[in-house]
Short mmCIF file of N, CA and C in Angstrom, two decimals:
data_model
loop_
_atom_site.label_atom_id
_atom_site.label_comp_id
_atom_site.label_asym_id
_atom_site.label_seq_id
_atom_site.Cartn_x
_atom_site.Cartn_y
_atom_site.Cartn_z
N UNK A 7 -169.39 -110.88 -191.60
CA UNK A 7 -170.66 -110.19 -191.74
C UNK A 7 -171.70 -111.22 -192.21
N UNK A 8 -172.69 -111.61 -191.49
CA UNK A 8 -173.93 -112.26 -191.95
C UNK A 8 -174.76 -111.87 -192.88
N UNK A 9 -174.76 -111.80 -194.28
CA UNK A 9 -175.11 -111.41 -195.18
C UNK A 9 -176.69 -111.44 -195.21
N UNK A 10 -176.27 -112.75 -194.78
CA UNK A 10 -178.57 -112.85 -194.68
C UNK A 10 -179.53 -112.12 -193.67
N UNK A 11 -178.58 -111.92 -192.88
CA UNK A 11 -179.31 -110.99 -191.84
C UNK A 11 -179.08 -109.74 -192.42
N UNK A 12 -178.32 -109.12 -193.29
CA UNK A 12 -178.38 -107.69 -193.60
C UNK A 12 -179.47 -107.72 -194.96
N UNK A 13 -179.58 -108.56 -195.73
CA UNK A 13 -180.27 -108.74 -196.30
C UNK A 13 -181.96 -108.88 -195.61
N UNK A 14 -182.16 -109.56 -194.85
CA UNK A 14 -183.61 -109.09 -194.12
C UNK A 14 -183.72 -107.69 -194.03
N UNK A 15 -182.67 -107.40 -193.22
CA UNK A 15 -182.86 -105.65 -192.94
C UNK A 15 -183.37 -105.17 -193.97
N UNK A 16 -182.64 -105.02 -194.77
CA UNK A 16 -182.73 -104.29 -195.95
C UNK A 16 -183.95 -104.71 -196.50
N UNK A 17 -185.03 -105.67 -196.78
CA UNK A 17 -186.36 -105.77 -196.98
C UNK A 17 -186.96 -105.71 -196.76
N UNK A 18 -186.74 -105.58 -194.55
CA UNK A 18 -187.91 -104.85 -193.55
C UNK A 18 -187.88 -103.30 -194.13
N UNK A 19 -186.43 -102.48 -194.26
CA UNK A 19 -186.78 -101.15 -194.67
C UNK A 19 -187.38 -100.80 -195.67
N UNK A 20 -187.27 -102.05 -197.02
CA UNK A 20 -187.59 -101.85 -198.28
C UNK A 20 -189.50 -101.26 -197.87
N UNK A 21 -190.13 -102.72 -197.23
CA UNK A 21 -191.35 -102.66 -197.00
C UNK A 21 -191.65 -100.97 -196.19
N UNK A 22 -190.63 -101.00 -195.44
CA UNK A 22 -191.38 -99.30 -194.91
C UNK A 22 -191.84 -98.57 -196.00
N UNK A 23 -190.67 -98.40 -196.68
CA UNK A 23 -190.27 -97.52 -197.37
C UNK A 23 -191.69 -97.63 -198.56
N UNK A 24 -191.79 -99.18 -199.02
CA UNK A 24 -192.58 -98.56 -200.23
C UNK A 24 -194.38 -98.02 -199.13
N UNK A 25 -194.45 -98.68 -197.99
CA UNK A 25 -195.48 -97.88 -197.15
C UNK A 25 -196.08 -96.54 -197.00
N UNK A 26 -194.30 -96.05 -196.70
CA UNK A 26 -194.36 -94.45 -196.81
C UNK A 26 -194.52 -93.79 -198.10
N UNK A 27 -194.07 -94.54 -199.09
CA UNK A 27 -194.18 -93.99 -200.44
C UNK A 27 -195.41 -93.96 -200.86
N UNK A 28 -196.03 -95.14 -200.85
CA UNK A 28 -197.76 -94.87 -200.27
C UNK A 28 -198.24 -93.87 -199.90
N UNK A 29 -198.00 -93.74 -199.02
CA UNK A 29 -198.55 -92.45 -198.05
C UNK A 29 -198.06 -91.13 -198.45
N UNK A 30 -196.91 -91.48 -199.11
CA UNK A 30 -196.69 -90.12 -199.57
C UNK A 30 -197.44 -89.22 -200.92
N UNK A 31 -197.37 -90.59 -201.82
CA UNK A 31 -198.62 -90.38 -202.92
C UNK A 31 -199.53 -89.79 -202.74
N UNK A 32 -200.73 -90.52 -201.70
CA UNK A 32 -201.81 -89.97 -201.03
C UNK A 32 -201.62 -88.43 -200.82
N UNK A 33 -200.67 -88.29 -199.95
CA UNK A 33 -200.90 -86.74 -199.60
C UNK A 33 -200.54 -85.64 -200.27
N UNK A 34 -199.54 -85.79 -201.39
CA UNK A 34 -199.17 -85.03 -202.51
C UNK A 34 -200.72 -85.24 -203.39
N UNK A 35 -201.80 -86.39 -203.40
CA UNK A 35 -202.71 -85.91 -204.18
C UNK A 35 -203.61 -85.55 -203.78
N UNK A 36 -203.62 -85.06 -202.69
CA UNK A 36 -204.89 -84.23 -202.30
C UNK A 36 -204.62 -82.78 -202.15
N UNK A 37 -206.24 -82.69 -202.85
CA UNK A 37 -206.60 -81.45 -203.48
C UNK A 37 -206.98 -80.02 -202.62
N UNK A 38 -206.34 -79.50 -202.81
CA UNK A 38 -206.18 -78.30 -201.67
C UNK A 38 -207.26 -76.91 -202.08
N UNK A 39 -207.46 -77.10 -203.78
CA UNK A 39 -208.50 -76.04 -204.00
C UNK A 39 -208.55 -75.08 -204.03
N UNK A 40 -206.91 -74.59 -204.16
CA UNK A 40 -206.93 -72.97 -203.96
C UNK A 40 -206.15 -72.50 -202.12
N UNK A 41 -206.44 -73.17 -201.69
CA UNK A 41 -206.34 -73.21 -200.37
C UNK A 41 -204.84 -72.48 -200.02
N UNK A 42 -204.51 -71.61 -199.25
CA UNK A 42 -203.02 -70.71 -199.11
C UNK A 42 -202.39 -71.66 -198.36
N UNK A 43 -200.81 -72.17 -198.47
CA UNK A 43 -200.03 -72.70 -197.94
C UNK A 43 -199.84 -72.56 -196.36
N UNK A 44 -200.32 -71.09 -196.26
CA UNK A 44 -200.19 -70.95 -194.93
C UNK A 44 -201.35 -71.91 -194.04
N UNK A 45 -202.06 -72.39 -194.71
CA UNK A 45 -203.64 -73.06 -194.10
C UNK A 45 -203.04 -74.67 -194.60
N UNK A 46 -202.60 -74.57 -194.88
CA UNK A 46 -201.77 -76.28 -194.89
C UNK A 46 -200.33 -76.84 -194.57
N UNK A 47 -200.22 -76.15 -193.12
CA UNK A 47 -199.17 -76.68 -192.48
C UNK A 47 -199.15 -77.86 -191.87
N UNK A 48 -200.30 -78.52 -191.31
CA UNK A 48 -200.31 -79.88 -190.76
C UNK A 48 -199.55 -80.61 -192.47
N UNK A 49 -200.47 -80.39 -193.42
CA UNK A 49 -200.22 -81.31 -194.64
C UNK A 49 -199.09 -81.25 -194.63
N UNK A 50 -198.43 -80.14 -194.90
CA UNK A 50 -196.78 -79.98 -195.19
C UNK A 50 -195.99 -80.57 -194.40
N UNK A 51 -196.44 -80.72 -193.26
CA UNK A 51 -194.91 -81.13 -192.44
C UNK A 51 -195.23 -82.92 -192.40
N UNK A 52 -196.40 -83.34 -192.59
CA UNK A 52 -196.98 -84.80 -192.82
C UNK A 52 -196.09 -84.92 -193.68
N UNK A 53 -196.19 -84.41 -195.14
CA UNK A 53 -195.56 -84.37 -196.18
C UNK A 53 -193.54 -84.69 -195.89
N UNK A 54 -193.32 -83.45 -195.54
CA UNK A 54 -191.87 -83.76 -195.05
C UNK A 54 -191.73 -84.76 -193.83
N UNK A 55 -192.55 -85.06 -192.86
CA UNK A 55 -191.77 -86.23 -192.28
C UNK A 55 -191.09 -87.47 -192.88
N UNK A 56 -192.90 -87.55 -194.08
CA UNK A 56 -192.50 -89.27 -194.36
C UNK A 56 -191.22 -89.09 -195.49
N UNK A 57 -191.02 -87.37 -195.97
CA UNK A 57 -189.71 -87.47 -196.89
C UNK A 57 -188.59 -87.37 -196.32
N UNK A 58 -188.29 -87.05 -195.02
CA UNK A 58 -187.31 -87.36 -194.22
C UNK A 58 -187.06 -89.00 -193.77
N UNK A 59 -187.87 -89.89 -193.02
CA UNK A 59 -188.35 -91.37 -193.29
C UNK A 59 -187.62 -91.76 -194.42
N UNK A 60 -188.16 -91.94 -195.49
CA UNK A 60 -187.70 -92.11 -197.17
C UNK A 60 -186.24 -91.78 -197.38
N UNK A 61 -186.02 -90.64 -197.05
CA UNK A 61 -184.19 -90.26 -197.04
C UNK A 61 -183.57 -91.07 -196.20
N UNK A 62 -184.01 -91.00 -194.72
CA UNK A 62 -183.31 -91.74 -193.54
C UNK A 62 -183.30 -93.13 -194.05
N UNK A 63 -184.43 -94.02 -194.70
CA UNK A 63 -184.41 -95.19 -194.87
C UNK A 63 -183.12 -95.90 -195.83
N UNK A 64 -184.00 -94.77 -197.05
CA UNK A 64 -182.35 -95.07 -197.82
C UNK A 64 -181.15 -94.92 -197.90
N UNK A 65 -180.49 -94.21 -196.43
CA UNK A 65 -179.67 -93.82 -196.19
C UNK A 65 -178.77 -95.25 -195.51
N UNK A 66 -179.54 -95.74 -194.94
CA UNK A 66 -179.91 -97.13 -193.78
C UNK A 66 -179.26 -98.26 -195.43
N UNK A 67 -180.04 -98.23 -195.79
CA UNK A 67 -180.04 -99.55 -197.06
C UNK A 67 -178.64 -99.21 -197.88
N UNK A 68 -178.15 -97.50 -198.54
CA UNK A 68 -176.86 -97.56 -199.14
C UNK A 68 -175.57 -98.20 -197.89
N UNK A 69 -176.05 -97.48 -196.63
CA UNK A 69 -174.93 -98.14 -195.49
C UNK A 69 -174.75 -99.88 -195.33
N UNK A 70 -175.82 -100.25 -195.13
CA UNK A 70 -175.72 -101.83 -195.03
C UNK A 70 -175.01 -102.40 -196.19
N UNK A 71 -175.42 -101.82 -197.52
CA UNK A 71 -175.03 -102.77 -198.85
C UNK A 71 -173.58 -102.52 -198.92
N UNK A 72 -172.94 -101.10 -198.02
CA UNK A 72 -171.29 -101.04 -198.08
C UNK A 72 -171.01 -102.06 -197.01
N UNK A 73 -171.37 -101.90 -196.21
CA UNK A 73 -171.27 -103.15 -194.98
C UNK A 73 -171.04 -104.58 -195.79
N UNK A 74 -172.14 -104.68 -196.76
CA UNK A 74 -172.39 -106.41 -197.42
C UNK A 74 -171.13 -106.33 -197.80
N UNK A 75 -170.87 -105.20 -198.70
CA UNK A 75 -169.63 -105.48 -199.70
C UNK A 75 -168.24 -105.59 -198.97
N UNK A 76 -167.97 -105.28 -197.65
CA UNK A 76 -166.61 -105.21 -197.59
C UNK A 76 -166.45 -106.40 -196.83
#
């Protein structure tokens, strides 16, 4: 196993990841005003993509580091 190449990986995803975490900030802080959930479905599912992203990513990074280790 080429360690250094799993190691890149794992810092290209890192960089997504803190991207999306970014982005995820952003949209958890905007201010809705009262506004009914039902009138913020684009937000919500924005919301859950990039937390699906974020799961999938780190899902990606625990797999590789079992990969490093064996």
């Amino acid at each position: 196993m080429n360690k250094k190449t799993i190691k890149f990986v794992e810092q290209q995803i890192l960089r997504t990841m803190m991207k999306d975490e970014k982005a995820l900030r952003e949209l958890l802080a905007v201010e809705t005003e009262g506004t009914p959930y039902a009138q913020l479905d684009g937000l919500i599912v924005k919301i859950e993509q990039l937390l699906n992203r974020l799961a999938n990513n780190q899902n990606k990074i625990m797999f590789l580091q079992d990969l490093k280790d064996e």
